[in-house]
Structure formats: structure tokens, C-alpha cells
Amino acid sequence: MSDFKPILTEHIHTENSHTLEFYRSVGGYSALEKVLKTMAPDDVTNEVKASNLRGRGGAGFSAGLKWGFIPKEGDKPKYLVCNADESEPGTFKDRLLMTKVPHQMLEGIIIASYAIQAQLAFVYIRGEFYSEYLILEQMIAEAKEASLLGKNILDSGYDLDVVIHRGAGAYICGEETGLLESLEGKRGWPRIKPPFPAIEGYLKSPTIVNNVETLANVPHIINRGADWFRAIGPEKGPGPKLFCISGRVKKPGVYEEPMGISLQDLIYDRAGGITKDRKLKAVFPGGSSSPILTAEETEDLKMDFSGLASVNSMLGSAGIIVMDETVNMVKACLNVARFYAHESCGQCTPCREGTSWLVKILTRLYDGNGTRRDIEMLLEITDNMGGLADFSLGSFGKTVCPFGEAVSWPVRSFIEKFENEFVACVNIGGAVV
Ligand SMILES: Cc1cc2nc3c(=O)[nH]c(=O)nc-3n(C[C@H](O)[C@H](O)[C@H](O)COP(=O)(O)O)c2cc1C
Ligand code: SF4
């Protein structure tokens, strides 16, 4: 057991931790006061940059660096969007933060908005999170009442409004440009980048999109400093991290640990080991978009950006889905492909057509009507959608957004790592293998 003490989830087990009264009783909004009274906007960005806080929404981009891309000149308004769409299968950490300590996220939003000089911010929350939405509405009302939002926040002369915007249940609206289209009232079709949102985002104005967990870290960095943050976990991607563990484990849930904790510790210690003490077979380390890992690959594996890159996978949303020896990999792969076929926005041909072909072929393999050629065809389709799972080969960019890769990488990894199960399905079907 490490001596790490939770930072983001320290108070989640206390009654009424979601209220402003509670949050203030444990020092909440002191970072905002410090920022508004003693720091210029650039000082805030520089502190976050120095902390090396990397985005917790999937791509792991430096938060401070991204804020620094907001143009200083020009008269366009600036916007901040907190991405609370949380739709990646196996991911449920932002929901916990919003339910239990929403003011921590809001404090991060206000500080980030000040850093980029935005006067309007949004929280884009997935439509299915209705009770969380009500908590956020209460959060906004309390903050306005306490002069933490609106005009002249805490007598500083800085104005900010925050609007909670509910999505309508589309996975692709978690992708930042699909999100921005949706926020503008349009169909959530991702945009081609560049231009990136920091230059041309909401209503073609400079916009920063950050994940809930990313923003929740910000008040702690301001209060305790970039050096303190950088000392937690690995230098190249430090900080506390929420790991969501689900699937075949005894104690599924959200666990806060330093970046770089070993995957084996998370599975066998925090989550209590594999259900019915069965053998581990495979793991999605970062949501269903990350290439799957075999049990052997999980050994001595550090859960941080570099650790996962070293096994050709990714930290993604840190949604760890555990599969035991009884899981049929063709069925699991079909399950994943069905999700993506349903969620493809349909804008690009390789993704729209590819996802439905994957489902058709995997279904006939699983049903016992497939051939060996079908297995080759699955690989060809994934190659045409997003490319190879070997990141060093860099076969990116065949579709408008990274959804194409998010499908092709996991599907390829299933076939490449568990080929024998796919071959065994030929002519027989998955139900009997
Ligand atoms: C298909 C797809 C779905 C995504 N879904 C989410 C999501 O639900 N929540 C999220 O924060 N980021 C999601 N992202 C990542 C966002 O596009 C964006 O990188 C992120 O919100 C930036 O925040 P961060 O820098 O704080 O991580 C998704 C990306 C893709 C390609
Ligand atoms: S890759 Fe798929 S989800 Fe992304 S824009 Fe193209 S069709 Fe839509």
C-alpha cells in the first residue's frame, strides 16, 4: 500500500460534499481568491504549464500549453468549455467528481476562464446524466449567490457566466469539435483540424476545451504549486489520477492513485482481484478505444502516458475493463464494434461503412458462418479506417476525427493478440469455442 492520500476525491464520502457550504469549509475557492487577488492571467497559465498537467479527457495534451495558444490580440470573445460528455465505455470518473465535489470542478473552470480571459464558459454534460445536471444547476445557483460567478467576481472586476448545456446522447459529441458543433445547435459532426478550437472554436472564436478531471486539478495546483504537482508520479505526466475499473473484478469502482501506479496493483489490490479468482485474460487500459492488452502485457506495467505507449496502447480515459479467462474474444470484439457502428456520426465513408462491415463480418464469424478470408478482411477494413496499432508506424489521419482509429486499434488488437480464437470460430462459431 502506498502512502498517497486522495486529492481530488478526498471528501467524496462526506455527507453533502456537493454543497458550496461544505466545499468552503474545507478551503474551497481559496485558489480562486489567490488568483483574482494576486495573479495576472499569464501567471496562472504559466503555473499550470509548469505543473505539466496533461489532459485527462483522452489525448493527454498539456493544459497550460493549450491555454497559451489563445491569441492575445483580436477582439473576438474567448470561451472555455468543460467537457463532461463522458461517453467512453468503461469510464465513470467525471460523473463521480460532478456528483460529489462539483465546486472543485467549477473553481477550476473559473480559474481557467480567468487565465484565458473568457467571460462565458460552458459545461457540456452528457444528456443521460440528469441527476448530475441537477447538481450542477444547484452549484451554479449557489456560486452566483455567493458572488463567485456573474459580474465583478469577489470584487475583482472579473466577470464570468457559466452555462450548463445538456447533450442528447451521442458519443461523438465528446470529441471536442463535434461538441462545439452541438453546442452551436447543429448536428454533432466533428470538424477538420486545424484550425484547432483554441484559434477557431465556439462560434469561430478562440475556445479551450478541457475535461472535468483536468479542470478539477487546477485549484490544487494553484494552492500548492507546480512543484508539488510535478512531484506526484512520473515527471512526464504527473499528478493524481482517477482510474475507473470495471468488468471481471471483485470491487469495481473509481480509484484515485498517483499517475504511474502499476496496473497489477490496481486490479489485484484496489479492485480485489479477478471475480471468482479466475485467470486474467485481457484488459482495456484506457476505455474501449485503447488497444487491448494480454495478461502478459499487464505485468510490470505502469499506468501513465509513457507506460502505456511502451506497450502500444494508451491511457485514454483511464477506463480499465478487465476480462477473465471465460470471455470469448470474438464476442467481446463484436460487442465493441457494435457500439462504434452505432455511434459513428456517418460523416466519413471509411468510418460509416467500415464500422458496419466490421459488425457484419464479426457477426457471421461468431455465428459460425465465417471463413479465414473474413479474418483478413477485418484487418483490411481496420487498416482503411485508421491504420495499424503500432503507433511508431504512425498510420493516422484517414478520417475527419480520431474515431476511425478509436475503432480500428482495438479491433486489430483483438485479432492480432487472440487470432487463435478467431480462427477457431471459422465454420464453427463462437458459442461453442
Ligand atoms: C471519439 C472521441 C470521443 C471523446 N469523448 C470525450 C469525452 O467524453 N470526454 C472528454 O473529456 N474528452 C473526450 N474526447 C477528447 C476531446 O476531444 C478533447 O481532447 C478533450 O476534451 C480535451 O480535454 P483535455 O485536454 O482536458 O483532456 C473524445 C475524443 C474523441 C476522438
Ligand atoms: S471518423 Fe467517424 S465519427 Fe469521426 S467524423 Fe468521421 S464518420 Fe464521424
mmCIF file of C-alpha atoms and ligand atoms in Angstrom, residues 171-172 175 177 188-192 340 343-353 355 385 398-407, ligand 2:
data_model
loop_
_atom_site.group_PDB
_atom_site.id
_atom_site.type_symbol
_atom_site.label_atom_id
_atom_site.label_comp_id
_atom_site.label_asym_id
_atom_site.label_seq_id
_atom_site.Cartn_x
_atom_site.Cartn_y
_atom_site.Cartn_z
ATOM 1 C CA TYR A 171 -20.801 9.542 -28.112
ATOM 2 C CA ILE A 172 -19.220 11.661 -30.831
ATOM 3 C CA GLU A 175 -14.952 14.786 -29.386
ATOM 4 C CA THR A 177 -15.191 19.760 -32.347
ATOM 5 C CA GLY A 188 -22.540 16.966 -33.799
ATOM 6 C CA TRP A 189 -20.281 16.346 -36.776
ATOM 7 C CA PRO A 190 -16.581 16.779 -35.940
ATOM 8 C CA ARG A 191 -14.634 19.436 -37.818
ATOM 9 C CA ILE A 192 -11.381 19.004 -39.681
ATOM 10 C CA TYR A 340 -18.872 2.052 -32.597
ATOM 11 C CA GLU A 343 -22.031 5.803 -32.608
ATOM 12 C CA SER A 344 -20.251 6.657 -35.893
ATOM 13 C CA CYS A 345 -21.563 10.073 -36.927
ATOM 14 C CA GLY A 346 -21.583 8.878 -40.566
ATOM 15 C CA GLN A 347 -19.661 11.834 -41.964
ATOM 16 C CA CYS A 348 -16.688 9.879 -43.398
ATOM 17 C CA THR A 349 -17.070 6.858 -45.654
ATOM 18 C CA PRO A 350 -14.293 4.672 -44.118
ATOM 19 C CA CYS A 351 -15.821 5.055 -40.666
ATOM 20 C CA ARG A 352 -19.511 4.892 -41.592
ATOM 21 C CA GLU A 353 -19.107 1.884 -43.924
ATOM 22 C CA THR A 355 -17.899 0.066 -38.730
ATOM 23 C CA MET A 385 -10.290 3.205 -41.281
ATOM 24 C CA LYS A 398 -7.860 8.624 -42.724
ATOM 25 C CA THR A 399 -10.992 10.165 -41.240
ATOM 26 C CA VAL A 400 -12.139 13.603 -40.084
ATOM 27 C CA CYS A 401 -11.798 12.741 -36.392
ATOM 28 C CA PRO A 402 -9.856 10.122 -34.391
ATOM 29 C CA PHE A 403 -12.961 7.942 -34.048
ATOM 30 C CA GLY A 404 -11.696 5.914 -37.056
ATOM 31 C CA GLU A 405 -8.567 4.993 -35.092
ATOM 32 C CA ALA A 406 -10.602 4.519 -31.924
ATOM 33 C CA VAL A 407 -12.373 1.630 -33.672
HETATM 34 S S1 SF4 B 2 -14.323 9.350 -38.129
HETATM 35 FE FE1 SF4 B 2 -16.398 8.560 -37.852
HETATM 36 S S2 SF4 B 2 -17.157 9.676 -36.097
HETATM 37 FE FE2 SF4 B 2 -15.352 10.833 -36.812
HETATM 38 S S3 SF4 B 2 -16.159 12.346 -38.244
HETATM 39 FE FE3 SF4 B 2 -15.696 10.544 -39.458
HETATM 40 S S4 SF4 B 2 -17.619 9.379 -39.518
HETATM 41 FE FE4 SF4 B 2 -17.794 10.846 -37.874
#
